[in-house]
Coordinates of C-alpha atoms and ligand atoms in Angstrom, one line a residue:
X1 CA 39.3 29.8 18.4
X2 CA 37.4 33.1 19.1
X3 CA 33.8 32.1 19.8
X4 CA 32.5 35.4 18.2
X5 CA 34.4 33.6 14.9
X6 CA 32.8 30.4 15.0
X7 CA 29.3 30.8 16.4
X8 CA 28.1 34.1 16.3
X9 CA 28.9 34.9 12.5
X10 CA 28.6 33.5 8.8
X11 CA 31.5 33.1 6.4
X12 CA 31.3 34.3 2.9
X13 CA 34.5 34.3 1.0
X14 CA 36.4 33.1 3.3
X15 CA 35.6 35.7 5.9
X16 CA 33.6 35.7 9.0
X17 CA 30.3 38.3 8.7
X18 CA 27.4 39.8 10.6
X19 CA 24.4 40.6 9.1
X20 CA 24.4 44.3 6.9
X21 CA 21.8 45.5 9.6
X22 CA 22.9 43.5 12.5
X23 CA 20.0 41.4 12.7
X24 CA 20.5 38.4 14.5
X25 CA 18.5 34.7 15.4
X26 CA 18.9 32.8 19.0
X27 CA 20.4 29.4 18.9
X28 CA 18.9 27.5 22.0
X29 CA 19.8 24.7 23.8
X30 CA 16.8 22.1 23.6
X31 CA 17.3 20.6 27.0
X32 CA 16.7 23.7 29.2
X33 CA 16.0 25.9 26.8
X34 CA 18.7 28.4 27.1
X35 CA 20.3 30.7 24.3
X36 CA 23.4 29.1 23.3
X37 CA 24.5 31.6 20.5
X38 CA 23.0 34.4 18.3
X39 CA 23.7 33.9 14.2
X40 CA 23.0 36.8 12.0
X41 CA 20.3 37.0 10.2
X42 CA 21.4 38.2 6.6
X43 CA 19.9 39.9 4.2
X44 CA 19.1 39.3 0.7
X45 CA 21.7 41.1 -0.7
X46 CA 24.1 39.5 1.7
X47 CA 22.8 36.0 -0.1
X48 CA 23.5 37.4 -3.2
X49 CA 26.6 38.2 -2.4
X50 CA 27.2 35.1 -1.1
X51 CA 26.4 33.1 -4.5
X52 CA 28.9 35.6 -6.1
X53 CA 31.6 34.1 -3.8
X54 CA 30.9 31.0 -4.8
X55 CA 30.2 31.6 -7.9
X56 CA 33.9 33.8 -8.3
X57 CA 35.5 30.6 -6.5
X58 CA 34.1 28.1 -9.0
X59 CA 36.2 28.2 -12.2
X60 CA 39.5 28.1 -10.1
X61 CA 37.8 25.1 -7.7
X62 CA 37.3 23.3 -10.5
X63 CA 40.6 23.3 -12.3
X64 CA 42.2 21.9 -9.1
X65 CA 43.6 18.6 -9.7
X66 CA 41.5 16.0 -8.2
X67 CA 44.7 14.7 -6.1
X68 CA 44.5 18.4 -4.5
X69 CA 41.1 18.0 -3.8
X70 CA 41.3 14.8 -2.5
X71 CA 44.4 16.0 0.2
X72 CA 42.5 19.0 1.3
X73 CA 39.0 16.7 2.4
X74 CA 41.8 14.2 3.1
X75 CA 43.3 17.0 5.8
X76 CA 39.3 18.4 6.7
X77 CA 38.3 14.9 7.6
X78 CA 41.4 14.6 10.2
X79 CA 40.9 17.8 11.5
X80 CA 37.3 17.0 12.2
X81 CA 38.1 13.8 13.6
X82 CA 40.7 15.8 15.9
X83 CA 38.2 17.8 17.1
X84 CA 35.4 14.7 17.5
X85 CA 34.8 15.5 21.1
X86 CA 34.0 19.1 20.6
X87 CA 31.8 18.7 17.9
X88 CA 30.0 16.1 19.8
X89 CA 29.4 18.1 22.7
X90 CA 28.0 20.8 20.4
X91 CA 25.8 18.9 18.5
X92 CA 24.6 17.5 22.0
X93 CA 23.8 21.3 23.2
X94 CA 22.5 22.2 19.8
X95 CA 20.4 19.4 19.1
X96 CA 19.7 17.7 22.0
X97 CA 20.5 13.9 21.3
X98 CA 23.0 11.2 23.7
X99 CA 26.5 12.0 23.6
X100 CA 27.2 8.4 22.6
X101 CA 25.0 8.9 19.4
X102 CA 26.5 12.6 18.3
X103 CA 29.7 10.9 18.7
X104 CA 28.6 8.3 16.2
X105 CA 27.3 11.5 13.7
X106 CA 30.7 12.8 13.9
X107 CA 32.3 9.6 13.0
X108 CA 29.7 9.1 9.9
X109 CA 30.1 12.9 8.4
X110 CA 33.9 11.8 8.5
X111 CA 33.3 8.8 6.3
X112 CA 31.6 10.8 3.8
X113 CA 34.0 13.2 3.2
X114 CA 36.5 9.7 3.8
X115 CA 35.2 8.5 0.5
X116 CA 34.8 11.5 -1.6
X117 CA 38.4 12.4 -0.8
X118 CA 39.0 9.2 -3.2
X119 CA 36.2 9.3 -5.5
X120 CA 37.6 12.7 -6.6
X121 CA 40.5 10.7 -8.0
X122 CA 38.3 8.2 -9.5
X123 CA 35.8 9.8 -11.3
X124 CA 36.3 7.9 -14.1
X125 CA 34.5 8.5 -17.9
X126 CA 34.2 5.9 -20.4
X127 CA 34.8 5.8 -23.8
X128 CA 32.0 3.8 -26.2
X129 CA 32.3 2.3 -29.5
X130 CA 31.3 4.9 -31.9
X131 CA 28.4 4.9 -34.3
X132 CA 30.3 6.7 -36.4
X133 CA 33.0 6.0 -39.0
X134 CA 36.5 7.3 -37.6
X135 CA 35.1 8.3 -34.8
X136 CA 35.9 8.6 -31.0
X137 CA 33.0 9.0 -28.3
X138 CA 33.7 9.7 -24.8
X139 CA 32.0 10.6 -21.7
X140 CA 33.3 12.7 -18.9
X141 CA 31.7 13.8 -16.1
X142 CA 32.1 17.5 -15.1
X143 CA 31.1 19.6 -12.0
X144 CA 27.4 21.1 -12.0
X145 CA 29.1 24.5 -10.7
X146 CA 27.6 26.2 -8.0
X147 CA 25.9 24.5 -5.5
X148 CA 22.9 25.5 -2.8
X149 CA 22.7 23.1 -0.2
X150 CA 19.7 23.2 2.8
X151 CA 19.9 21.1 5.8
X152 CA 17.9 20.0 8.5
X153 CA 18.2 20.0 12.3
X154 CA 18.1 16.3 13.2
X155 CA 21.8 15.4 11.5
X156 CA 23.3 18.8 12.2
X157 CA 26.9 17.8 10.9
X158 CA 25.9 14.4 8.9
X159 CA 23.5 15.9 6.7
X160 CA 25.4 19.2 5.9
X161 CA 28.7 16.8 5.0
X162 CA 26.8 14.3 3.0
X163 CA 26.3 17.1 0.8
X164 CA 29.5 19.2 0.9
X165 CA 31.9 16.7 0.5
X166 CA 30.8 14.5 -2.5
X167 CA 30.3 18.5 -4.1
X168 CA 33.7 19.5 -3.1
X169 CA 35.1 16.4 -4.8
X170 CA 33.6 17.3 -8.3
X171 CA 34.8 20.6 -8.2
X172 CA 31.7 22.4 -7.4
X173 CA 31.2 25.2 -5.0
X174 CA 28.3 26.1 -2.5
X175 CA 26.2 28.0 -0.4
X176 CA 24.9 26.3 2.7
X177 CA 22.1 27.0 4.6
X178 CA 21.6 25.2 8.0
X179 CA 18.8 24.6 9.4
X180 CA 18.0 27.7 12.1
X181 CA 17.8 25.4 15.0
X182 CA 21.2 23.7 14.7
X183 CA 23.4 26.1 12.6
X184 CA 26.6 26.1 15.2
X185 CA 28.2 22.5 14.0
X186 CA 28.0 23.2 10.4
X187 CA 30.3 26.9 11.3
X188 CA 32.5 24.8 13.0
X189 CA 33.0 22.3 10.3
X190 CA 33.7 24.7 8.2
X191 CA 35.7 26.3 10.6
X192 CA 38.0 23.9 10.3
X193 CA 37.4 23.2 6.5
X194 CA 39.6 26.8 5.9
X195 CA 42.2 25.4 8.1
X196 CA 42.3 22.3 6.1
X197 CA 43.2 24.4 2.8
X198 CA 39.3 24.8 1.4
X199 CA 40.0 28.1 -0.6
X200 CA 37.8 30.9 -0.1
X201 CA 34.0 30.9 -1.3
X202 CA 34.5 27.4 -2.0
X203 CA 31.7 26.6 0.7
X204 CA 30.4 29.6 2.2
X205 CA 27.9 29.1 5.5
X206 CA 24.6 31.6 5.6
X207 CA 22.0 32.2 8.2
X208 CA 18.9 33.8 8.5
X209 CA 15.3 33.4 6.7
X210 CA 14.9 29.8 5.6
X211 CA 12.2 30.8 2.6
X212 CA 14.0 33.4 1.7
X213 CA 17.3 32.5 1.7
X214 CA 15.8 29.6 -0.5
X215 CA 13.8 31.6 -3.7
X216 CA 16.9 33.6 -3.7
X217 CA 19.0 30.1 -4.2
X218 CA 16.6 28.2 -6.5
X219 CA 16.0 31.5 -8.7
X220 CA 19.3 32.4 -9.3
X221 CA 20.9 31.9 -12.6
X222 CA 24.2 31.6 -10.8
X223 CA 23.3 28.4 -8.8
X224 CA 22.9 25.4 -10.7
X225 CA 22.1 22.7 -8.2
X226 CA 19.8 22.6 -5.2
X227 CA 20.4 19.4 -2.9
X228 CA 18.3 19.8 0.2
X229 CA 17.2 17.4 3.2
X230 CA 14.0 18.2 4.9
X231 CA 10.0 17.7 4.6
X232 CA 8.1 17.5 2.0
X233 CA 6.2 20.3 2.2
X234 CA 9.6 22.6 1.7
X235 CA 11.3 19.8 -0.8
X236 CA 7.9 21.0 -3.1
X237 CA 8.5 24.5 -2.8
X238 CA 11.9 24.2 -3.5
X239 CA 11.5 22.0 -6.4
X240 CA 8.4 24.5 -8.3
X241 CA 11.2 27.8 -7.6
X242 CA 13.5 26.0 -9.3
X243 CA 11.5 25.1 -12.5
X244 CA 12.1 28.4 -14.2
X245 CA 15.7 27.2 -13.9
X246 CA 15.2 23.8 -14.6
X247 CA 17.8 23.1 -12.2
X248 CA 19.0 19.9 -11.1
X249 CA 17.5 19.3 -7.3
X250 CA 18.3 16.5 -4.8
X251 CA 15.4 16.0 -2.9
X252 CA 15.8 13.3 0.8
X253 CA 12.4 14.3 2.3
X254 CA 10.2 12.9 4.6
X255 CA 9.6 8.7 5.2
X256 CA 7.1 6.1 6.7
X257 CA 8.8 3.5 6.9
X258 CA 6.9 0.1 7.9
X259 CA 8.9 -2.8 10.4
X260 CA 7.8 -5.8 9.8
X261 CA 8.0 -8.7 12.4
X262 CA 7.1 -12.1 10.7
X263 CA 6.1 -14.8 12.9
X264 CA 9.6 -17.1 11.9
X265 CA 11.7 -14.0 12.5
X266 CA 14.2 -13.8 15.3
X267 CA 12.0 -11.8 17.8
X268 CA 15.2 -10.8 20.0
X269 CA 17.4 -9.6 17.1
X270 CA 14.0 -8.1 15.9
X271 CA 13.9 -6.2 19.2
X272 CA 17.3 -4.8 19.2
X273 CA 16.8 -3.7 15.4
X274 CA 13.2 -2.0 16.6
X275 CA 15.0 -0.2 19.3
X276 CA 18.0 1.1 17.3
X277 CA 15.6 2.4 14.1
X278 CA 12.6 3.8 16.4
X279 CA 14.5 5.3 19.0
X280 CA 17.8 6.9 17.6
X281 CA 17.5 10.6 18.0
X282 CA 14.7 10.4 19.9
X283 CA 12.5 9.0 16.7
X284 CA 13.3 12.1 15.0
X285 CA 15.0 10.6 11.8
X286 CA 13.4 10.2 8.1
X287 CA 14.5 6.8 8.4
X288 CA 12.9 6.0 11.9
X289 CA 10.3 2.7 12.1
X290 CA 7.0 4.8 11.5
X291 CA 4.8 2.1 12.0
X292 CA 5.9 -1.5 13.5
X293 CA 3.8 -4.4 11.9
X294 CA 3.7 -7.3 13.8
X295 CA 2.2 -11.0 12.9
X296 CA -0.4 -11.4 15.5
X297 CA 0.8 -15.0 16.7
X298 CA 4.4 -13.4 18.0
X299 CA 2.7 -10.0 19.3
X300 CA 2.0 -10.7 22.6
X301 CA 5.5 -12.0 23.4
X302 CA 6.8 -9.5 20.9
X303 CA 5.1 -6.4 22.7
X304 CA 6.4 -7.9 26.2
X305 CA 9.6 -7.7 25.4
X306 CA 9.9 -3.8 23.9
X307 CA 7.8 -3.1 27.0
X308 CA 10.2 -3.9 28.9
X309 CA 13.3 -2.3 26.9
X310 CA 11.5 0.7 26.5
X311 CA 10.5 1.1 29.9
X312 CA 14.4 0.9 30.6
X313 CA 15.4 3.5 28.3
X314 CA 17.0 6.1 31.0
X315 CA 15.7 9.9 30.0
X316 CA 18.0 13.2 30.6
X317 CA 20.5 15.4 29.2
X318 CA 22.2 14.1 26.4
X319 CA 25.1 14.6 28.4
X320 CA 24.3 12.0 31.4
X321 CA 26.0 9.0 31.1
X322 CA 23.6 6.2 29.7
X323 CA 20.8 8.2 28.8
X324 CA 19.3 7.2 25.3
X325 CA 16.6 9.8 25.5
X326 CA 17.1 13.4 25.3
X327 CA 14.7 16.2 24.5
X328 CA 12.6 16.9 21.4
X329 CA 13.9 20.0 19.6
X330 CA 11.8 22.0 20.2
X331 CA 8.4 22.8 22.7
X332 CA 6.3 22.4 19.5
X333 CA 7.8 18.9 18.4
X334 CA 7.1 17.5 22.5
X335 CA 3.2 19.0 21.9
X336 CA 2.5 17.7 18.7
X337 CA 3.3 14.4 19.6
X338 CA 2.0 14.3 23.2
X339 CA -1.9 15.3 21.0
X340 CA -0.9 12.7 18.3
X341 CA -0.8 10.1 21.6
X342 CA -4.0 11.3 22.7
X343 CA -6.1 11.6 19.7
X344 CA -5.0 7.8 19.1
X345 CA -6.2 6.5 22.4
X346 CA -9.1 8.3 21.2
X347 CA -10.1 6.3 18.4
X348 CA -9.3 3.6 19.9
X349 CA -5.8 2.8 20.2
X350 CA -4.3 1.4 23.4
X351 CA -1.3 3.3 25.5
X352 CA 1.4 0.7 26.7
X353 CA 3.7 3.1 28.2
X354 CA 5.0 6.8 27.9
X355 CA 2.4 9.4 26.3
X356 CA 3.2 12.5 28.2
X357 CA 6.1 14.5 29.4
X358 CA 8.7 13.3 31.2
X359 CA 8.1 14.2 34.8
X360 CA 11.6 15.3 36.1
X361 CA 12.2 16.8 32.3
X362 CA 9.3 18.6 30.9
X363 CA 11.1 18.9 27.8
X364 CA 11.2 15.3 27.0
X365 CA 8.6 13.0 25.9
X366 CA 8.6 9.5 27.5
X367 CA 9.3 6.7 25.3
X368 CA 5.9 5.3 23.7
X369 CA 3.9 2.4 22.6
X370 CA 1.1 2.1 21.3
X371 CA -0.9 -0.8 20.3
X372 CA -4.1 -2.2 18.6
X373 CA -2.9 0.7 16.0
X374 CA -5.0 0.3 12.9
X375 CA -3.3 1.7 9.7
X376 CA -6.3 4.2 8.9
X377 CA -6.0 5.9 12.7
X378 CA -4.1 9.3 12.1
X379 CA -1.5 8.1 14.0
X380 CA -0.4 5.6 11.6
X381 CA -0.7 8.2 8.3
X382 CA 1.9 10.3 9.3
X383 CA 5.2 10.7 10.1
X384 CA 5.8 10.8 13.6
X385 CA 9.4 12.1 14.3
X386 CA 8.9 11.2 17.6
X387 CA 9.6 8.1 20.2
X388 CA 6.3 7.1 19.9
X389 CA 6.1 3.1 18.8
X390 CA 2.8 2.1 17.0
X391 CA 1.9 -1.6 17.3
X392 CA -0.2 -2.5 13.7
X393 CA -0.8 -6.5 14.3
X394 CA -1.4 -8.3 11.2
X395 CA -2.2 -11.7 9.9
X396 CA -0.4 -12.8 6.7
X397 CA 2.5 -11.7 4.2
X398 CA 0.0 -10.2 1.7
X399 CA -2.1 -8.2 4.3
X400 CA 1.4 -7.3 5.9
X401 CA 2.8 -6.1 2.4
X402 CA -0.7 -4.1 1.3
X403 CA -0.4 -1.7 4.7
X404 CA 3.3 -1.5 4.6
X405 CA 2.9 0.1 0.7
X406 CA 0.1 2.0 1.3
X407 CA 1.8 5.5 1.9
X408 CA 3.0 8.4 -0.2
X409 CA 6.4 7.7 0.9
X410 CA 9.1 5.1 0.2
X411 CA 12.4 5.9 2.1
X412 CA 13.4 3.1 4.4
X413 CA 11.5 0.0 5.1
X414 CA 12.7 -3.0 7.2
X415 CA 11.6 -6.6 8.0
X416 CA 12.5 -9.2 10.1
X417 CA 12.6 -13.0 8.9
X418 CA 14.4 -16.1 9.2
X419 CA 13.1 -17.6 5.7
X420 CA 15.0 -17.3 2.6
X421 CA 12.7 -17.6 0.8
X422 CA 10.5 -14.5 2.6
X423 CA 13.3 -12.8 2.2
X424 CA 13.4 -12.3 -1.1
X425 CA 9.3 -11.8 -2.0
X426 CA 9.2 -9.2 0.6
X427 CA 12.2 -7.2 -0.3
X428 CA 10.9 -7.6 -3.9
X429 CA 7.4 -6.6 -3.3
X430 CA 8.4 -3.5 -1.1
X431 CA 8.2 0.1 -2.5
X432 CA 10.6 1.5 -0.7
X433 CA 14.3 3.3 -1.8
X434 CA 16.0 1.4 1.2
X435 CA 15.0 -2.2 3.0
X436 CA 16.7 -3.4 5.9
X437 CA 16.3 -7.3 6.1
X438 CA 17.0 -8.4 9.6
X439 CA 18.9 -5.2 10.7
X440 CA 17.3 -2.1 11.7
X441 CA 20.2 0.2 10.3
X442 CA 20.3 1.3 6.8
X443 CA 22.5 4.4 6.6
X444 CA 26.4 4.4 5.5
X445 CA 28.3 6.5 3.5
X446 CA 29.3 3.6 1.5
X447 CA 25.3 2.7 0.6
X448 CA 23.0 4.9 -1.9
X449 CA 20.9 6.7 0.5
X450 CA 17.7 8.0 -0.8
X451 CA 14.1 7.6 -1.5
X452 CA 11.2 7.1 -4.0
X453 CA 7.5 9.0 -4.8
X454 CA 7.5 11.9 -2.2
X455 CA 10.2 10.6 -0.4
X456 CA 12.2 12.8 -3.3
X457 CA 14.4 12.0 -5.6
X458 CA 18.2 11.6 -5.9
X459 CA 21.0 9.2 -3.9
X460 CA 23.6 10.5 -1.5
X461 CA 26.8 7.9 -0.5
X462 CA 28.3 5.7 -2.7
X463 CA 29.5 6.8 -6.3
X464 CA 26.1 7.8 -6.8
X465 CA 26.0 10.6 -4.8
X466 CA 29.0 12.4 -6.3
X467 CA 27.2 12.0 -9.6
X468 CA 24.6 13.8 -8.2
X469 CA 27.2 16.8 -8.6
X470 CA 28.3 15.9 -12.2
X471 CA 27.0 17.0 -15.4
X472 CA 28.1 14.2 -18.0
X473 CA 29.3 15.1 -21.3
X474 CA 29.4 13.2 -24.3
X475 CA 32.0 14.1 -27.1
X476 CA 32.3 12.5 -30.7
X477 CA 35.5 13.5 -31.9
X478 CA 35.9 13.1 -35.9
X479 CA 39.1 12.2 -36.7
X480 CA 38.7 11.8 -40.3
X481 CA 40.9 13.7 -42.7
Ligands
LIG1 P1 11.3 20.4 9.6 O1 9.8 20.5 9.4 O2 11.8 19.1 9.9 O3 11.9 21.5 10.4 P2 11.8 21.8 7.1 O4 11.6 21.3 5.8 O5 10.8 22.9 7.6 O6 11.9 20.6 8.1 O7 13.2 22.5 7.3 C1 14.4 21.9 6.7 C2 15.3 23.1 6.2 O8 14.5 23.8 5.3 C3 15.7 24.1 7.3 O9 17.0 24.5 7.0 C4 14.7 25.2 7.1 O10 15.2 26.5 7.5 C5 14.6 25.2 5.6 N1 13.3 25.8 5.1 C6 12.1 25.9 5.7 N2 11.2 26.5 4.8 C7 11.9 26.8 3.7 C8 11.5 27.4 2.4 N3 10.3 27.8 2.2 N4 12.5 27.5 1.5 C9 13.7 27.1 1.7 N5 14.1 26.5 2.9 C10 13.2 26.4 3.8

C-alpha cells in the first residue's frame, strides 16, 4: 500500500485525488503533537463532483442483489479484521486513545458491517390485509439514494462504519466526511472497502472545510439523506440547511448522561461500571457518565474506592502497555477542561484528585474527581468530554430522578441497584434513549443506539438503523377486472 494512496489523498469514484489547487490540512498526532499526514483540502467543486460519483453509482448500487451486497461487506469486514492491528495502531496515532481500546473500536465497526451484511438479505416488506375489495397492499422498503455522512473524531472508524455499512446494505451510496482531526482510518477502511469489491463512487471519502463541505451536502438536490455524529451546535445547523430539502437527517449529538449509585446497589460492580463509562477514551464519548449521583449514605465508601482506582489509572502514550489514559485531542480540549476544574473549585466544589496536566505528559489531563458537585454549578450543566468525574450526592429516589432529568439531553443514562423492584421505576421514570441498569456499557451493533430531545433523533444498530436508510413504499394493487 503506497502511503501517498491511503493517507495523503481522497477517493472519489474510485480514484485517489488531491485537491484542484493543491490545498492541503495537517493530521497530527495528539500525543506529541507531530504531523502525521497532510489531506487535501478540496474545493467545492471537487464536493460536487463528488455527489455526482455517488450519485452516477447509485442506480446500478441499488439493483445489486442483496446476496452481492451482503458478500462484498461480508469480504470488507474480513479484510478489516485482517488488517485489525494496523488500524488500531492508526487510530491510536490519530486519535490518541489505549491500544487495548482502539483494538476494541476495530472489533465493533466489524460487527456493524457483520450484521448489515445479513440484514441486506433480510429486509423484509409485509403485505397487509387490504381495505379494498380485490385488492393487494404491500410495503417494501427501498434505498433513500444518496447518502452524506459526517463523523466525529472520538470513534474515528466506529462511527464512520455505523453509518456506511447499514447504507451500503440498502443500496444507497455516500459521501463521507471525516472529522479533520481523525480522517486517516476512515481512507483506510475504505481502502480496503475497493479491495473488497465496493464498486466505484459507491462510498466516496472527502476532506477539507467541515461547514462547507456540509451546506454543499444538505443543499443538494442530489443527496437525499444526511446522517451525522457530533454536537449539537453542528447537528442544528445541519438540520435548518437541510429544511429546504426536507431531507431525512440522523442526528447522534451530544449527551449528559446521569450514573446513579443507590444505596442497595453493588458498590464494587458499581465501581467497575463508573470506571469503564467515565473513563473510556479518556471521557471523551457522548455516552460517558457526565455527572455520577451518589446516595449520600454509600458516598463516603463509594468515593474511597474510585479514589483509589482512579489514582491507579497509569497515564502515557496509547501505545505503552497498560496505560488507560492517553491524551485529549487536542491542546484546546486539555484547556477547557483544566478551567472547567477550576471554576468548580471555585464555587465551591471540592478536588479529590487530578485537575491539571499531567506532569511527565503535558498533553494529558490527570484523571479527576470532583465532589460536593451541586447540579446548578457549571460543571454539572455541561457536557464534559473529559476524565473529569463529578460527585452529585443525593438523598432519595425522587430527588435522584428530578437532577438526573433535568437536562436538554437524553442519550445514555445508567443506574446501579440491587432491587427489582428499583429497577423497573427508575428505568421507567428516566428520559433518556438508552439506560444501563447495573452495567456501565450500553453500545452494540446489535442494540438501537440513539438519543431523545437535543440528543437528536434517529437509531443506529439493530434493524433500526438500516431503516434509517429505507424509504418504505406502500402499493395497492387492483386486481379487479
Ligand atoms: P466536536 O465539537 O466534537 O469537534 P463537531 O460537531 O464540531 O464536534 O464536529 C463533528 C463533525 O462535524 C466533524 O466532522 C466536523 O468537521 C463537522 N463540522 C463542524 N462544523 C460543521 C458545519 N458547520 N457543517 C458541517 N459539518 C461540520
Amino acid at each position: 500500500m503506497s502511503a501517498k494512496g491511503i493517507f495523503n489523498q481522497c477517493i472519489v469514484a474510485g480514484e485517489f485525488i488531491d485537491s484542484e489547487d493543491g490545498a492541503t490540512n495537517s493530521v497530527c498526532n495528539p500525543f506529541d503533537a507531530s504531523i502525521i499526514a497532510t489531506v487535501p483540502k478540496l474545493g467545492e467543486q471537487q464536493i460536487h463532483q463528488a455527489i455526482e460519483s455517488a450519485h452516477s453509482a447509485q442506480q446500478s448500487w441499488r439493483n445489486t442483489t442483496p446476496q452481492a451486497r451482503r458478500a462484498i461487506l461480508r469480504k470488507w469486514h474480513d479484510l478489516l479484521l485482517e488488517a485489525k492491528e494496523q488500524i488500531a495502531d492508526l487510530i491510536v496515532t490519530e486519535q490518541g486513545k489505549p491500544r487495548a481500546e482502539t483494538l476494541g473500536e476495530v472489533a465493533y465497526s466489524a460487527a456493524y458491517i457483520d450484521l448489515y451484511a445479513d440484514e441486506a438479505i433480510r429486509l423484509n416488506g409485509e403485505t397487509i390485509p387490504a381495505a379494498f375489495p380485490n385488492a393487494d397492499v404491500t410495503i417494501e422498503y427501498e434505498p433513500v439514494g444518496v447518502v452524506g455522512i459526517i463523523t466525529p473524531w472520538n470513534f474515528p472508524i466506529a462511527m464512520f462504519l455505523r453509518k456506511v455499512a447499514p447504507a451500503l446494505a440498502a443500496g444507497c451510496t455516500c459521501i463521507v466526511k471525516p472529522d479533520e482531526n481523525t480522517p486517516l482510518s476512515a481512507l483506510l477502511a475504505v481502502k480496503l472497502g475497493l479491495e473488497a469489491g465496493i464498486p466505484p463512487g459507491v462510498v466516496n471519502v472527502v476532506t477539507g472545510d467541515g461547514p462547507m463541505i456540509g451546506k454543499i451536502l444538505c443543499e443538494s438536490n442530489k443527496v437525499n439523506k444526511i446522517s451525522f455524529t457530533g454536537s449539537v451546535e453542528v447537528g442544528k445547523i445541519l438540520a435548518r440547511q437541510s429544511a429546504d430539502t426536507l431531507k431525512r437527517v440522523t442526528l447522534e449529538l451530544g449527551g449528559d448522561a446521569p450514573f446513579i449509585v443507590f444505596d442497595d446497589a453493588n458498590l464494587d460492580a458499581a465501581l467497575d461500571g463508573l470506571m469503564v463509562a467515565k473513563f473510556r477514551n479518556m471521557g471523551q464519548t457522548c455516552v460517558c457518565a457526565n455527572r455520577v449521583l451518589v446516595q449520600k449514605s454509600v458516598l463516603d465508601s463509594f468515593t474511597s474506592k474510585l479514589t483509589d482506582a482512579v489514582k491507579s489509572m497509569k497515564r502515557g502514550s496509547g501505545f505503552d502497555e497498560g496505560v488507560s489514559i492517553g491524551p485529549m485531542i487536542h491542546e484546546g480540549a486539555l484547556n477547557k477542561s483544566i478551567g472547567v476544574c477550576e471554576r468548580a473549585v471555585e464555587q465551591g466544589a471540592t478536588l479529590v484528585t487530578g485537575g491539571k496536566k499531567d506532569d511527565a505528559h503535558s498533553t494529558i489531563m490527570e484523571p479527576t474527581i470532583l465532589s460536593n458537585v451541586k447540579p446548578d454549578m457549571e460543571v454539572a450543566q455541561q457536557e464534559l468530554f473529559a476524565p473529569i468525574v463529578t460527585l452529585i450526592p443525593f438523598e432519595t429516589e425522587e430527588e435522584a430522578l428530578e437532577i438526573a432529568n433535568d437536562t436538554k439531553f437524553g442519550l445514555a443514562s445508567y443506574f446501579y441497584s440491587e432491587s427489582a423492584k428499583r429497577i423497573f421505576r427508575v428505568k421507567n421514570a428516566l428520559q433518556y434513549g438508552m439506560v444501563g441498569v447495573n452495567t456501565g456499557v450500553v453500545s452494540s451493533a446489535l442494540a438501537p443506539f440513539g438519543g431523545i430531545k437535543e440528543s437528536g433523533y434517529g437509531r443506529e444498530g439493530s434493524r433500526h438503523g438500516i431503516l434509517e436508510y429505507c424509504n418504505m413504499k406502500y402499493t395497492n394493487i387492483n386486481h379487479n377486472g
